[in-house]
Amino acid sequence: MAMTGLLAGCGSGAGGSDGGTITAYVYGDDAVKVQQAAVDAFNKTSEVKVKLVSVPGTDYVNKLRSAMGSPGAPDVFFNWGGGSIKPYVDSDKLVDLTSTVKNDAVLKDGFLPSVVAAGSLDGKIYGVPMRGMQPVMLFYNKALFEEHGLQAPRTWEDLQKAVTTFKGAGITPFALGGSDKWPELMWMEYLLDRIGGPEVFRKIQNGDTGGWGDPAVLETARTVVKLIDDGAFGKNFNSVDYGNGGAPTLLNKGKAAMHLMGSWEYSTQLGKAPEFAKKDLGWTAFPTVAGGAGDAANVVGNPTNYWSVNARTKHKETAVAFLRTMASKTYAQALVDNGDVPTTSNAASMLSGSPNPEFAADQYAMVQKAPSFTLSWDQALEARYATPLLTEISKLFAGKSTPEQFVAAMKAAR
Amino acid sequence: MSPHTPVAKRRGDRRAAAGNAGRPPVAWAVPGILFFAVFAIVPLAIAVYLSFCRWDGLGSPTPTGLDNWTRLFQDPEFGQAAWLSLLLTTVSWAFQTPVALLLGVWAAGRQRSRAFLSAVFFVPLLLSTTAIAMLFHALLDPNFGVIKSIGPWLGIDSDVMGSSTGALLVVAFVGGWQFMPFHTLIYQGGARQIPEVLHQAAAIDGAGMVRQFFHITLPQLRHTITTSSVLMIVGSLTYFDTVLIMTKGGPGTDTTILPYLMYRTGFQTYDLGYAAAIATALVVVATSISLIMVRFSGFGAMRSTREGM
């Protein structure tokens, strides 16, 4: 790719915007059909047409990166907000949409405020929400909880009691795909939010790596180590993964009682074990931690995905007009039908049409009421901090470094 | 131009060719050299250039002099990765060579069963590395894999990929499983080149199977051993896909070998300058090792193993 990037500088513009079309890059997965329908509908009335390019998921980040460095850059592209677009913002490649959104009633009131805020950088809006929300939730096996006379944990004491009970019964309390690293990150995110409040990470996200020195970070790392020592994740979580179905299978086979995971866990379980998903899969918010500064209603995860606009586009008006359709009822309905929970402010009334209305409504309420929605750290931070972060977290969970070493390593990250 | 000139010219060419002991003229190598230059030398030169720059993949690289290189020599993570690469290479070599050698020599016999079995041994090489890595990943899943049921019988903990040593050994084993057939094939070819008369003469002198192996087969195979070892070592140093799929460099960073560290730095952290420095260091190490091996094994002189025959 290094060579592609260098050589692209001398090539002539391929793709990109020419004449009457703008190009939109989207993360290629099952949900693309919803965006394709929106594009088709938009093209019927627009003079300048939108061309949707679906880039296979695993290649998306790399392909976008090399395309944005070349003359063939897309006019509009899918992203995760936060740090995922920071390099583009820093090199003046994105349109600052703040005033556009503030002066446009449709865009301004169209989306949940916490979601729009989570995708912003330094208070400036660079993206418009375009997919479903993905908060991290605590999933549990209802049958196992019933069998052992337990309720879904609401406080840290409940959680510890559940850990002791399940461990005593030979059941792994929490499934954890440690081999993939990012599932471990979710524990850090929620614990830091509950212990220190969302401000601690927000400081780090805004570029102050010294923020890792906050006592709440150390406390979080210690809590994680205590959980591991207590056997909360079983013995072999380091070689279990999420991607190949290791951790979800532990939950649906009753070998693990709980699983902290993004809301997509529901559709994963529905695909792998439909019976279990319909009958025994429960969900709840992350428990409160006594003495912690964070609001128990705070949420972490991926608020949603965003469309951003390339500063070099020749058709900014068309791009913005296309972005406005994301707030429309038709688009939100298409997302709901696809099993997603839209982040539009009018979504609540549509959720009864969702494949699982109860789950969708709970999820929507959780995000709508959340005072803060912290974007997943690996998306919120730039890649040059996010990758070392995942490595350090993996070392902490694998027992290769202590909480103190974790803090020191993160403070030193450049 | 007279009609005779081309003929005369062709005759001249033939004479020159004859003087060159039947070797084709340089022009024949041009396509090869061009191809090699465009797809190997140029990218390598760009990588070396990038190793003196800071570049996040956007815009143009900014030259930073020796920054990446000084960082490289102070980076404990690079040190660890280099050590792990070396360890993996040594383990892979020590594991693959004896097995491939013995199998190859055995397969050099000409009975029908051997031909058939050799074809069967060859199968792992035909599978893609990705498929193999995913297969072993599934077999070694600590909760649902075969290892869970047969592990206790073999005295292996089912969490073999979750332990530092286990994960590294698994990576070495999977690589060995995949590439051993290739080296077996090389040894089979080498062993078949050994003149039958040597073994016959030794047998008449009363040498048994074992003595024949150590005093005839093994010395006759010394160049084959060098070839196979160089391929094995360079292959292990650049080993990547299995790590990416099976361990993702973990647990912690215990299987983060050099190529994986390079990938992480370049395509996850987007620190392409530093990644280029790691890559260049890897090229230097791999090239030096092969040169050293070739020189000290006498392989470079290309003396015939049939000397004195």
XYZ file of C-alpha atoms in Angstrom:
723
model
C 0.000 0.000 0.000
C 2.921 2.275 0.666
C 3.736 2.154 -3.008
C 0.149 2.700 -4.117
C 0.033 5.836 -2.037
C 3.242 7.221 -3.459
C 2.511 6.326 -7.041
C -1.075 7.564 -6.856
C 0.349 11.053 -6.540
C 1.467 10.965 -10.161
C -1.569 9.108 -11.560
C -4.550 10.827 -13.086
C -7.791 11.008 -11.171
C -9.724 7.790 -11.447
C -13.180 7.582 -9.870
C -13.856 10.494 -7.592
C -16.130 13.262 -8.737
C -16.582 14.018 -12.380
C -19.374 15.881 -14.104
C -22.660 14.901 -12.615
C -21.798 12.245 -10.023
C -20.438 12.077 -6.514
C -18.935 8.936 -5.056
C -19.843 7.595 -1.619
C -17.764 4.905 0.113
C -19.643 2.641 2.479
C -18.523 -0.205 4.754
C -19.553 -3.315 2.839
C -21.726 -5.601 4.939
C -25.330 -6.795 5.064
C -26.645 -3.322 5.835
C -25.489 -1.796 2.539
C -28.850 -2.586 0.925
C -30.410 0.084 3.147
C -27.944 2.722 1.926
C -28.323 1.538 -1.676
C -32.094 2.050 -1.464
C -31.546 5.555 -0.075
C -29.144 6.359 -2.914
C -31.580 5.057 -5.548
C -34.390 7.138 -4.103
C -32.185 10.229 -3.960
C -30.985 9.823 -7.550
C -34.568 9.872 -8.848
C -34.916 13.566 -8.043
C -31.357 14.841 -7.961
C -29.592 16.197 -11.000
C -26.163 15.225 -9.655
C -26.196 11.482 -9.003
C -24.692 9.625 -6.078
C -22.647 6.505 -6.829
C -22.380 4.124 -3.879
C -19.152 2.100 -3.609
C -19.372 -0.775 -1.168
C -15.899 -1.635 0.163
C -15.611 -5.064 1.841
C -15.485 -4.566 5.621
C -12.008 -5.895 6.358
C -10.464 -3.675 3.660
C -12.491 -0.586 4.411
C -10.084 1.371 6.609
C -7.048 0.685 4.407
C -8.868 1.363 1.160
C -10.278 4.648 2.468
C -6.870 5.643 3.723
C -5.150 5.139 0.381
C -8.059 6.630 -1.584
C -8.099 9.784 0.541
C -4.420 10.281 -0.230
C -5.064 10.019 -3.977
C -6.981 11.997 -6.606
C -9.595 9.225 -6.665
C -10.913 10.143 -3.219
C -14.638 9.676 -2.479
C -16.842 12.777 -2.038
C -18.760 11.278 0.862
C -17.610 8.422 3.071
C -18.692 6.218 5.959
C -16.745 6.456 9.227
C -16.904 5.980 12.995
C -16.461 9.637 13.935
C -13.944 10.674 16.589
C -10.353 9.534 16.108
C -11.232 7.569 12.980
C -11.489 10.885 11.098
C -8.923 12.889 13.078
C -6.092 12.472 10.523
C -8.424 13.670 7.774
C -9.530 16.659 9.836
C -5.916 17.484 10.659
C -4.988 17.531 6.992
C -8.026 19.709 6.112
C -9.674 17.032 4.039
C -13.147 17.257 5.599
C -15.977 19.770 5.378
C -16.796 21.298 8.778
C -20.548 20.695 8.942
C -21.153 22.571 12.212
C -22.825 25.643 10.729
C -24.625 23.604 8.061
C -26.204 21.456 10.751
C -27.014 24.381 13.078
C -28.795 26.290 10.287
C -30.759 23.344 8.976
C -33.854 22.332 10.920
C -33.894 18.814 9.471
C -30.296 18.043 10.417
C -30.334 19.988 13.677
C -33.342 18.267 15.252
C -33.150 15.054 13.297
C -30.827 13.031 15.535
C -30.265 12.189 19.192
C -27.906 14.871 20.570
C -25.597 12.433 22.436
C -25.029 10.558 19.176
C -24.157 13.661 17.182
C -21.854 14.830 19.982
C -20.064 11.484 20.183
C -19.023 11.718 16.543
C -17.792 15.297 16.812
C -14.199 16.434 17.195
C -13.319 19.405 19.410
C -16.973 20.411 19.369
C -17.108 20.591 15.590
C -19.472 18.398 13.607
C -17.904 16.483 10.730
C -20.436 13.715 10.312
C -24.138 12.977 9.983
C -25.433 9.731 11.585
C -26.324 7.125 8.971
C -26.701 3.686 10.574
C -28.073 2.022 13.676
C -26.798 2.481 17.215
C -24.515 -0.070 18.822
C -24.308 0.488 22.574
C -22.419 -2.109 24.622
C -24.798 -4.029 26.875
C -24.580 -6.820 29.418
C -26.165 -9.930 27.908
C -27.018 -12.917 30.078
C -28.438 -16.400 29.948
C -31.870 -16.156 31.608
C -32.162 -19.896 32.142
C -28.889 -20.045 34.085
C -29.835 -17.068 36.229
C -33.194 -18.630 37.053
C -31.609 -21.969 37.846
C -29.245 -20.364 40.358
C -31.848 -17.992 41.817
C -30.129 -14.825 40.630
C -31.327 -11.525 39.168
C -29.551 -9.630 36.410
C -26.799 -7.663 38.214
C -27.616 -3.997 38.884
C -24.734 -3.182 41.226
C -21.124 -4.279 41.480
C -22.022 -6.377 44.556
C -24.676 -8.219 42.511
C -22.082 -8.839 39.864
C -19.555 -10.208 42.338
C -22.198 -12.442 43.875
C -23.047 -13.785 40.423
C -19.355 -14.414 39.733
C -18.969 -16.428 42.960
C -22.172 -18.384 42.395
C -21.469 -19.340 38.800
C -17.843 -20.119 39.455
C -18.915 -22.427 42.271
C -21.263 -24.173 39.855
C -18.497 -24.737 37.308
C -19.906 -22.171 34.888
C -17.706 -19.400 33.501
C -19.302 -16.169 34.785
C -18.416 -14.056 31.745
C -17.667 -15.114 28.186
C -14.771 -13.038 26.856
C -13.156 -13.169 23.433
C -9.708 -12.114 24.639
C -7.925 -13.208 21.472
C -9.668 -10.422 19.561
C -8.544 -7.800 22.136
C -11.404 -5.320 21.551
C -13.891 -7.273 23.720
C -11.458 -6.689 26.614
C -11.516 -2.997 25.815
C -15.253 -2.869 26.548
C -14.608 -3.774 30.187
C -12.097 -0.956 30.546
C -14.473 1.522 28.915
C -17.423 0.787 31.170
C -15.383 0.498 34.354
C -13.604 3.788 33.777
C -16.915 5.448 32.986
C -18.543 4.136 36.172
C -15.496 4.772 38.407
C -14.212 8.085 37.089
C -17.024 9.392 34.923
C -16.904 10.088 31.189
C -14.724 13.204 31.674
C -11.591 11.134 32.304
C -11.601 9.584 28.889
C -12.886 12.741 27.201
C -9.733 14.461 28.384
C -7.590 11.742 26.842
C -9.632 11.826 23.641
C -8.979 15.552 23.380
C -5.269 14.867 23.145
C -4.068 14.843 26.764
C -2.256 11.510 27.130
C -1.432 12.597 30.683
C -5.090 11.808 31.352
C -4.088 8.157 31.608
C -2.477 9.154 34.901
C -5.894 9.824 36.456
C -6.313 7.643 39.572
C -9.557 6.281 38.084
C -7.586 4.622 35.263
C -5.386 2.777 37.754
C -8.461 1.809 39.761
C -10.086 0.504 36.560
C -7.049 -1.598 35.665
C -6.930 -2.974 39.220
C -10.614 -3.864 39.117
C -10.038 -5.742 35.874
C -7.131 -7.676 37.366
C -9.255 -8.507 40.411
C -12.009 -9.838 38.135
C -9.481 -12.009 36.301
C -8.027 -13.284 39.575
C -11.534 -14.052 40.822
C -12.036 -16.233 37.747
C -14.764 -14.029 36.285
C -13.647 -14.817 32.736
C -12.572 -18.417 33.292
C -9.058 -19.620 32.587
C -8.693 -19.696 28.837
C -10.223 -16.419 27.629
C -6.900 -15.437 26.019
C -7.431 -17.937 23.242
C -11.184 -17.449 22.858
C -12.308 -15.068 20.136
C -15.464 -13.244 19.198
C -15.029 -13.195 15.431
C -15.065 -16.971 14.980
C -17.946 -17.399 17.385
C -16.041 -18.681 20.425
C -17.471 -16.331 23.034
C -21.075 -16.203 21.725
C -21.165 -20.004 21.658
C -20.069 -20.159 25.308
C -23.103 -18.052 26.188
C -25.693 -19.896 24.120
C -24.445 -23.340 25.190
C -24.797 -22.349 28.831
C -21.062 -22.669 29.496
C -20.882 -18.978 30.349
C -23.572 -16.988 32.144
C -22.971 -13.437 30.882
C -21.350 -11.582 28.005
C -20.478 -7.896 27.805
C -20.876 -7.065 24.121
C -22.146 -4.575 21.575
C -25.856 -4.678 20.757
C -25.039 -6.689 17.638
C -24.709 -9.671 19.999
C -28.479 -10.024 19.643
C -28.363 -10.611 15.889
C -25.239 -12.779 16.285
C -27.132 -15.036 18.697
C -30.213 -14.949 16.485
C -28.062 -16.246 13.646
C -26.156 -18.875 15.651
C -28.766 -20.103 18.097
C -32.233 -18.729 17.223
C -33.998 -20.747 19.921
C -31.715 -19.405 22.630
C -31.926 -15.834 21.349
C -35.718 -15.853 21.413
C -36.187 -17.658 24.703
C -33.230 -17.261 27.050
C -31.185 -14.253 25.978
C -31.510 -11.409 28.467
C -29.938 -7.953 28.405
C -29.332 -5.192 30.911
C -27.217 -2.088 31.489
C -23.711 -2.254 32.947
C -23.983 -2.303 36.761
C -23.274 0.671 38.998
C -20.014 0.774 40.898
C -20.289 1.961 44.501
C -18.467 5.227 45.125
C -17.902 5.771 41.431
C -18.307 9.214 39.878
C -20.015 8.099 36.686
C -23.778 8.169 36.087
C -25.186 4.637 35.903
C -27.165 5.682 32.817
C -24.017 6.450 30.815
C -23.401 4.263 27.824
C -20.288 3.255 25.893
C -19.975 1.664 22.472
C -20.453 2.817 18.938
C -23.156 5.505 18.900
C -23.554 4.926 15.176
C -21.673 5.456 11.918
C -21.435 8.759 10.113
C -21.175 10.178 6.630
C -18.460 12.798 6.233
C -17.888 15.056 3.233
C -14.549 15.421 1.452
C -13.450 19.078 1.388
C -12.404 18.736 -2.251
C -15.830 17.698 -3.544
C -17.175 19.680 -6.474
C -20.773 19.158 -5.423
C -21.040 20.129 -1.783
C -24.733 21.054 -2.088
C -25.590 17.631 -3.491
C -23.577 15.949 -0.753
C -25.381 17.897 1.982
C -28.755 17.275 0.337
C -27.975 13.544 0.340
C -26.965 13.709 4.005
C -30.319 15.331 4.851
C -32.154 12.234 3.603
C -30.557 10.334 6.499
C -32.929 12.133 8.868
C -35.989 11.116 6.856
C -38.664 8.795 8.133
C -38.353 6.511 5.096
C -34.665 5.942 5.775
C -35.201 5.347 9.491
C -37.957 2.851 8.634
C -35.618 0.982 6.281
C -33.064 0.718 9.105
C -35.706 -0.588 11.501
C -36.822 -3.193 8.984
C -33.218 -4.318 8.720
C -33.106 -4.924 12.490
C -31.195 -1.730 13.332
C -32.185 0.930 15.842
C -31.849 4.324 14.114
C -30.439 7.312 15.946
C -33.010 9.707 14.504
C -35.118 11.544 17.079
C -38.350 10.194 15.590
C -37.296 6.538 15.752
C -39.107 5.572 18.980
C -42.515 5.289 17.330
C -41.259 3.009 14.567
C -39.586 0.382 16.722
C -42.721 -1.752 17.045
C -41.961 -2.903 13.505
C -38.520 -4.197 14.509
C -37.765 -7.945 14.415
C -37.571 -7.742 18.222
C -39.510 -4.655 19.381
C -38.687 -5.150 23.062
C -34.945 -5.305 22.500
C -35.021 -2.393 20.045
C -37.099 -0.214 22.388
C -34.865 -0.957 25.401
C -31.803 -0.136 23.375
C -33.277 3.095 22.055
C -34.382 4.183 25.527
C -30.961 3.380 26.941
C -29.214 5.633 24.428
C -31.890 8.333 24.441
C -31.674 8.686 28.235
C -27.902 8.421 28.422
C -26.318 11.647 29.721
C -23.126 10.596 27.929
C -22.329 8.143 25.163
C -18.590 7.404 25.067
C -17.383 6.280 21.667
C -15.363 3.032 21.766
C -11.825 4.038 22.673
C -10.240 2.384 19.664
C -12.469 4.493 17.395
C -12.300 7.635 19.488
C -8.505 7.731 19.459
C -6.294 8.067 16.442
C -4.837 4.829 15.131
C -1.400 5.708 16.459
C -2.783 5.638 20.023
C -5.513 3.063 19.502
C -3.275 0.192 18.381
C -0.819 0.496 21.283
C -3.843 0.805 23.591
C -5.266 -2.513 22.406
C -1.834 -4.110 22.781
C -1.403 -2.798 26.335
C -4.902 -3.917 27.329
C -4.197 -7.352 25.924
C -1.005 -7.492 27.999
C -2.899 -6.451 31.126
C -5.549 -9.134 30.632
C -2.932 -11.775 29.808
C -1.124 -11.003 33.062
C 1.951 -9.763 31.169
C 1.799 -6.347 32.791
C 0.509 -4.870 36.041
C -2.056 -2.057 36.371
C 0.841 0.296 37.176
C 2.749 -0.776 34.065
C -0.397 -0.328 31.988
C -0.803 3.257 33.174
C 2.881 4.026 32.624
C 2.816 2.581 29.096
C -0.265 4.574 28.120
C 1.126 7.797 29.535
C 4.267 7.262 27.463
C 2.429 6.446 24.211
C 3.303 8.897 21.499
C 22.356 -3.434 -47.055
C 23.400 -6.537 -48.905
C 21.288 -9.660 -48.498
C 24.311 -11.480 -47.058
C 24.833 -9.270 -44.076
C 22.184 -10.776 -41.778
C 23.586 -14.240 -42.361
C 27.100 -13.122 -41.531
C 25.796 -11.402 -38.456
C 24.019 -14.491 -37.287
C 27.186 -16.530 -37.765
C 29.067 -14.004 -35.667
C 26.474 -14.379 -32.906
C 26.801 -18.126 -32.982
C 30.552 -17.952 -32.619
C 30.245 -15.610 -29.646
C 27.681 -17.904 -28.084
C 29.920 -20.912 -28.592
C 32.768 -19.088 -26.856
C 30.480 -18.531 -23.875
C 30.126 -22.257 -23.224
C 26.615 -22.494 -24.589
C 25.119 -19.798 -22.335
C 22.397 -17.570 -23.821
C 23.169 -13.874 -24.400
C 22.344 -11.222 -21.802
C 19.326 -10.080 -23.790
C 17.472 -13.209 -22.662
C 17.594 -12.007 -19.088
C 16.142 -8.568 -19.825
C 12.460 -9.459 -19.225
C 13.401 -11.128 -15.970
C 15.587 -8.258 -14.820
C 12.917 -5.703 -15.715
C 10.254 -7.639 -13.865
C 12.514 -8.001 -10.830
C 13.396 -4.294 -10.902
C 9.800 -3.103 -11.113
C 8.324 -5.477 -8.555
C 11.230 -5.990 -6.152
C 13.961 -3.379 -6.406
C 11.762 -0.292 -6.801
C 9.399 -1.126 -3.898
C 12.421 -2.024 -1.778
C 14.026 1.319 -2.584
C 10.772 3.123 -1.706
C 10.615 1.224 1.585
C 14.196 2.215 2.407
C 13.393 5.824 1.565
C 10.243 5.721 3.716
C 12.264 4.409 6.648
C 13.843 7.870 6.830
C 10.465 9.628 6.812
C 7.433 10.153 8.939
C 4.261 9.273 7.027
C 0.716 8.467 8.124
C -0.428 7.424 4.655
C -2.076 10.769 3.930
C -0.322 13.554 2.064
C 3.376 13.152 1.403
C 6.090 11.632 3.599
C 8.174 14.100 5.641
C 11.889 13.249 5.824
C 13.015 12.937 9.447
C 16.548 11.676 8.983
C 17.582 8.864 11.307
C 14.629 9.258 13.723
C 13.002 5.917 12.906
C 16.309 4.098 13.082
C 17.359 5.485 16.453
C 13.881 4.665 17.721
C 14.221 1.134 16.318
C 17.343 0.376 18.321
C 15.825 1.707 21.551
C 12.380 0.168 21.151
C 11.960 -2.756 23.584
C 9.035 -3.986 21.493
C 11.292 -4.299 18.435
C 13.872 -6.108 20.548
C 11.274 -8.541 21.797
C 9.882 -9.084 18.292
C 13.373 -9.722 16.899
C 14.067 -12.225 19.660
C 10.733 -13.986 19.074
C 11.406 -14.136 15.329
C 14.785 -15.693 15.979
C 13.271 -18.158 18.427
C 10.510 -19.100 16.011
C 13.024 -19.557 13.203
C 15.264 -21.779 15.319
C 12.372 -23.893 16.586
C 10.932 -24.230 13.074
C 14.277 -25.259 11.627
C 15.046 -27.734 14.392
C 11.592 -29.260 14.076
C 11.263 -29.403 10.300
C 14.742 -30.388 9.147
C 15.138 -33.846 10.773
C 11.594 -34.908 9.931
C 11.720 -33.640 6.349
C 15.166 -35.194 5.857
C 14.162 -38.622 7.112
C 10.856 -38.576 5.240
C 12.562 -37.397 2.063
C 15.228 -40.101 2.185
C 12.588 -42.693 2.895
C 10.396 -41.415 0.054
C 13.337 -41.572 -2.351
C 12.822 -45.321 -2.597
C 10.877 -46.427 -5.600
C 8.150 -48.752 -4.331
C 4.598 -47.921 -5.374
C 3.350 -47.353 -1.793
C 5.972 -44.666 -1.317
C 4.928 -42.811 -4.448
C 1.356 -42.872 -3.227
C 2.222 -41.802 0.334
C 4.482 -39.016 -0.965
C 1.523 -37.648 -2.869
C -0.554 -37.738 0.317
C 2.161 -35.952 2.319
C 2.107 -33.250 -0.288
C -1.483 -32.242 0.418
C -0.859 -29.642 3.190
C 1.265 -27.636 0.773
C -1.655 -27.338 -1.618
C -3.908 -25.749 0.998
C -3.804 -22.000 1.512
C -2.121 -20.760 4.679
C -5.320 -19.005 5.677
C -7.324 -22.216 5.422
C -4.714 -24.091 7.449
C -4.569 -21.408 10.135
C -8.348 -21.372 10.466
C -8.448 -25.158 10.587
C -5.926 -25.356 13.413
C -7.559 -22.440 15.149
C -10.807 -24.406 15.263
C -9.036 -27.606 16.367
C -7.281 -25.741 19.176
C -10.313 -23.813 20.443
C -10.006 -24.287 24.216
C -13.743 -24.851 24.730
C -15.013 -26.552 21.608
C -11.910 -27.784 19.757
C -10.514 -31.298 19.454
C -7.785 -30.241 21.889
C -10.419 -30.177 24.641
C -11.054 -33.915 24.235
C -7.628 -35.237 23.279
C -5.497 -32.730 25.218
C -5.726 -34.556 28.577
C -4.686 -37.846 26.907
C -1.561 -36.184 25.548
C -0.906 -34.277 28.742
C -1.572 -30.934 27.021
C -3.547 -28.148 28.623
C -6.490 -27.252 26.365
C -5.566 -23.569 26.581
C -2.456 -24.131 24.504
C -2.845 -20.892 22.528
C -3.407 -18.886 25.696
C 0.070 -19.590 27.073
C 3.149 -17.795 25.776
C 5.213 -20.890 25.005
C 2.199 -22.781 23.740
C 1.204 -20.072 21.279
C 4.712 -19.833 19.828
C 5.009 -23.599 19.527
C 1.618 -23.765 17.835
C 2.728 -21.178 15.272
C 5.940 -23.145 14.649
C 4.035 -26.430 14.447
C 1.395 -25.163 12.014
C 4.092 -23.681 9.779
C 6.023 -26.935 9.956
C 2.958 -28.971 9.142
C 2.360 -26.853 6.077
C 5.880 -26.576 4.682
C 7.432 -29.886 5.673
C 6.069 -31.603 2.531
C 7.896 -29.061 0.407
C 11.204 -29.763 2.130
C 10.507 -33.491 2.038
C 10.182 -33.119 -1.699
C 13.532 -31.327 -1.924
C 15.219 -34.065 0.136
C 13.521 -36.760 -1.911
C 14.961 -35.243 -5.076
C 18.378 -34.859 -3.454
C 18.418 -38.423 -2.173
C 17.469 -39.792 -5.595
C 20.538 -38.092 -7.087
C 22.885 -40.131 -4.896
C 24.454 -42.818 -7.106
C 23.205 -46.265 -6.162
C 26.764 -47.677 -6.462
C 27.869 -45.819 -3.313
C 25.304 -47.636 -1.211
C 26.050 -50.926 -2.957
C 29.773 -50.581 -2.313
C 29.155 -49.735 1.357
C 26.831 -52.685 1.693
C 29.535 -55.000 0.331
C 31.935 -53.569 2.924
C 29.425 -54.555 5.567
C 27.917 -51.146 6.429
C 24.376 -51.323 7.820
C 21.469 -48.981 7.145
C 22.425 -46.517 9.873
C 26.076 -46.296 8.866
C 25.130 -45.890 5.231
C 22.803 -43.052 6.194
C 25.406 -41.167 8.233
C 28.408 -41.823 5.994
C 26.908 -41.671 2.536
C 23.411 -40.214 2.401
C 23.924 -37.327 4.811
C 27.255 -36.040 3.345
C 25.876 -36.368 -0.174
C 22.864 -34.275 0.829
C 24.846 -31.379 2.292
C 23.947 -28.941 -0.474
C 20.334 -29.990 -0.306
C 20.405 -29.311 3.427
C 21.753 -25.823 2.793
C 19.137 -25.063 0.159
C 16.308 -26.305 2.322
C 17.632 -24.528 5.431
C 17.985 -21.172 3.683
C 14.423 -21.450 2.378
C 13.192 -22.505 5.808
C 14.958 -19.719 7.673
C 13.960 -16.952 5.314
C 10.435 -18.381 5.292
C 10.193 -18.406 9.097
C 11.571 -14.881 9.367
C 8.817 -13.592 7.108
C 6.112 -15.753 8.658
C 2.917 -13.762 9.016
C -0.523 -15.081 8.050
C -0.683 -17.797 10.702
C 0.086 -15.291 13.444
C -2.487 -12.850 12.099
C -5.244 -15.438 12.052
C -4.418 -17.659 15.021
C -2.930 -15.485 17.756
C -3.052 -11.853 16.569
C 0.331 -11.437 18.193
C -0.998 -12.549 21.586
C -1.346 -13.532 24.326
C -0.165 -10.038 25.189
C 2.666 -9.563 22.715
C 4.100 -13.046 23.071
C 3.811 -14.014 19.412
C 4.361 -10.533 17.982
C 7.163 -11.504 15.624
C 8.835 -8.958 13.349
C 6.531 -9.230 10.307
C 3.461 -8.918 12.541
C 4.952 -5.943 14.368
C 5.570 -4.369 10.973
C 1.970 -4.986 9.901
C 0.614 -3.564 13.162
C 2.818 -0.493 12.951
C 2.135 0.106 9.273
C -1.456 -0.830 8.684
C -3.083 -0.460 12.079
C -1.105 2.384 13.633
C -0.397 4.031 10.241
C 3.139 4.816 11.277
C 4.390 3.846 7.842
C 7.865 5.318 8.213
C 8.655 3.270 11.291
C 7.052 0.207 9.725
C 9.343 0.677 6.719
C 12.340 0.763 9.066
C 11.231 -2.542 10.625
C 10.737 -4.028 7.160
C 14.155 -2.859 6.001
C 15.787 -4.291 9.117
C 14.051 -7.582 8.387
C 15.338 -7.617 4.796
C 18.881 -6.943 6.003
C 18.731 -9.726 8.588
C 17.206 -12.287 6.210
C 19.675 -11.468 3.430
C 22.650 -11.622 5.792
C 21.588 -14.975 7.177
C 21.222 -16.504 3.733
C 24.556 -15.067 2.584
C 26.318 -16.361 5.677
C 24.785 -19.795 5.298
C 25.665 -19.994 1.628
C 29.253 -18.917 2.282
C 30.011 -21.167 5.235
C 28.403 -24.256 3.795
C 30.533 -24.030 0.653
C 27.314 -23.874 -1.310
C 28.445 -20.763 -3.138
C 31.328 -22.609 -4.792
C 28.821 -25.084 -6.213
C 31.220 -27.993 -6.106
C 29.612 -31.120 -7.467
C 28.594 -33.703 -4.925
C 29.719 -36.256 -7.450
C 33.330 -35.170 -7.266
C 35.719 -38.023 -7.954
C 33.088 -40.084 -9.672
